[in-house]
Coordinates of C-alpha atoms in Angstrom, one line a residue:
M250 CA 112.1 69.8 390.4
S251 CA 114.4 72.5 389.0
L252 CA 113.3 75.9 387.8
I253 CA 116.2 76.4 385.5
P254 CA 115.1 74.1 382.6
S255 CA 111.6 75.7 382.5
F256 CA 113.0 79.2 383.0
F257 CA 115.3 78.8 380.0
G258 CA 112.8 77.2 377.7
G259 CA 113.8 73.6 378.3
R260 CA 117.1 73.9 376.3
R261 CA 119.6 71.2 376.7
S262 CA 122.6 73.5 376.7
N263 CA 124.5 74.3 379.8
V264 CA 123.8 77.8 381.0
Y265 CA 127.3 78.0 382.6
D266 CA 129.2 76.7 379.6
P267 CA 132.2 79.1 379.1
F268 CA 132.5 78.0 375.4
S269 CA 128.9 78.8 374.4
L270 CA 128.3 82.2 372.8
D271 CA 124.5 81.6 372.5
L272 CA 122.4 84.7 373.0
W273 CA 119.4 84.2 375.2
D274 CA 116.6 86.5 374.5
P275 CA 114.3 86.8 377.6
F276 CA 111.7 88.7 375.5
K277 CA 111.5 86.2 372.6
D278 CA 108.0 85.0 373.5
F279 CA 106.4 88.3 374.2
P280 CA 104.0 89.6 371.5
F281 CA 105.2 93.2 371.4
S282 CA 107.5 92.9 368.4
S283 CA 106.9 95.8 366.1
S284 CA 108.1 94.1 363.0
P285 CA 106.9 90.6 361.9
E286 CA 110.1 90.3 359.8
L287 CA 112.2 90.8 362.9
S288 CA 110.3 88.2 364.9
R289 CA 110.6 85.7 362.0
E290 CA 114.4 86.3 361.9
N291 CA 114.6 85.9 365.7
S292 CA 112.5 82.7 365.4
A293 CA 114.8 81.2 362.9
F294 CA 117.9 82.1 365.0
V295 CA 116.4 80.5 368.1
S296 CA 115.2 77.3 366.4
T297 CA 118.6 76.3 365.0
R298 CA 119.7 73.6 367.4
V299 CA 123.3 72.5 367.6
D300 CA 124.8 69.5 369.5
W301 CA 128.5 69.7 370.5
K302 CA 130.3 66.6 371.6
E303 CA 134.0 65.9 372.3
T304 CA 135.5 62.6 371.4
P305 CA 139.0 61.5 372.1
E306 CA 140.0 62.6 368.6
A307 CA 137.8 65.6 367.8
H308 CA 135.1 68.2 368.6
V309 CA 132.0 67.4 366.6
F310 CA 129.1 69.8 366.0
K311 CA 125.8 68.7 364.5
A312 CA 123.2 71.3 363.5
D313 CA 119.7 70.5 362.3
L314 CA 119.1 72.6 359.2
P315 CA 116.0 70.9 357.5
G316 CA 115.3 72.1 354.0
L317 CA 118.6 73.9 353.5
K318 CA 121.2 73.1 350.8
K319 CA 124.9 73.3 351.6
D320 CA 125.3 76.5 349.5
E321 CA 122.8 78.2 351.8
V322 CA 124.9 77.6 354.9
K323 CA 128.2 79.2 355.9
V324 CA 130.8 77.7 358.3
E325 CA 133.6 80.0 359.4
I326 CA 136.3 80.2 362.1
E327 CA 137.3 83.6 363.2
D328 CA 140.8 84.6 364.4
D329 CA 139.9 84.4 368.0
R330 CA 139.0 80.6 367.8
V331 CA 135.2 81.1 367.3
L332 CA 133.3 78.7 365.1
Q333 CA 130.4 80.4 363.4
I334 CA 127.6 78.6 361.6
S335 CA 125.2 80.9 359.7
G336 CA 122.8 81.0 356.8
E337 CA 119.3 81.9 355.8
R338 CA 116.0 80.1 355.4
S339 CA 114.0 81.5 352.5
I340 CA 110.4 82.5 352.8
E341 CA 108.1 80.4 350.7
K342 CA 106.6 82.2 347.7
E343 CA 103.0 83.3 348.3
D344 CA 100.3 83.1 345.6
K345 CA 97.4 85.6 345.9
N346 CA 95.0 82.6 345.5
D347 CA 96.6 80.7 348.5
Q348 CA 94.8 80.7 351.8
W349 CA 97.2 80.0 354.7
H350 CA 95.7 78.3 357.8
R351 CA 98.9 78.0 359.8
V352 CA 102.5 79.2 359.4
E353 CA 104.9 77.5 361.9
R354 CA 108.1 76.9 360.0
S355 CA 110.6 79.7 360.6
S356 CA 112.4 81.6 357.9
G357 CA 115.1 84.3 358.0
K358 CA 118.7 84.5 359.0
F359 CA 120.3 82.4 361.7
M360 CA 123.7 82.3 363.3
R361 CA 125.3 80.2 366.1
R362 CA 128.8 80.9 367.5
F363 CA 131.0 78.7 369.7
R364 CA 134.3 79.5 371.3
L365 CA 136.7 76.6 370.6
P366 CA 139.1 75.3 373.2
E367 CA 142.9 75.6 372.8
N368 CA 143.3 71.9 371.7
A369 CA 141.2 72.4 368.5
K370 CA 143.1 72.2 365.3
I371 CA 141.3 75.0 363.5
E372 CA 143.3 74.6 360.3
Q373 CA 141.9 71.0 359.8
V374 CA 138.1 71.7 360.1
K375 CA 135.8 69.6 357.9
A376 CA 132.1 70.1 357.3
A377 CA 129.6 67.9 355.6
M378 CA 125.8 68.2 355.0
E379 CA 123.6 65.2 354.7
N380 CA 119.8 64.9 355.0
G381 CA 119.5 68.4 356.5
V382 CA 122.1 67.8 359.2
L383 CA 125.4 69.8 359.1
T384 CA 128.3 68.0 360.8
V385 CA 131.4 70.1 361.5
T386 CA 134.4 68.1 362.7
I387 CA 137.4 69.8 364.3
P388 CA 140.3 67.4 365.2
K389 CA 142.0 67.8 368.5
E390 CA 145.7 68.4 369.1
E391 CA 147.4 66.0 371.5
I392 CA 148.2 67.9 374.6
K393 CA 152.0 67.6 375.3
K394 CA 152.8 66.6 378.7
P395 CA 155.8 68.4 380.2
D396 CA 159.0 66.5 380.1
V397 CA 160.0 65.4 383.6
K398 CA 163.7 65.0 384.1
S399 CA 164.9 63.3 387.2
I400 CA 167.7 65.0 389.0
E401 CA 170.1 62.8 391.0
I402 CA 170.6 64.1 394.6
S403 CA 174.2 64.0 395.7
G404 CA 175.5 63.7 399.2

């Protein structure tokens, strides 16, 4: 039995992944947050799950963003080859006559960042949103193998 999955909250991501820029907050579950708005924002940030797979043709990112529209999500690539997915989940309007029994859905800003490898064609990125799932596809460049020239040995 490994201590790592339970220590890191059972996340599926690789702790030693050099491309991941996820921030791990060791204090996220502690109840000493002074601002409920800050804890809501942190909660939304943490709960945005992203899968990254590499196929022979592309790098494919899938993010679960239930309840969000495509105009509420931003996909950007920074100069230093970093894919950034961000947005904001709105807080549901409260009516003074409403009596809340439980609030578990997170709201607030979220952002996930991933450093892309050298073989990613960052000028050909495509993003699509369907049924609350954002799919970002980044084609891969074919890695050129060095030309090998045989040299005839004389003598």
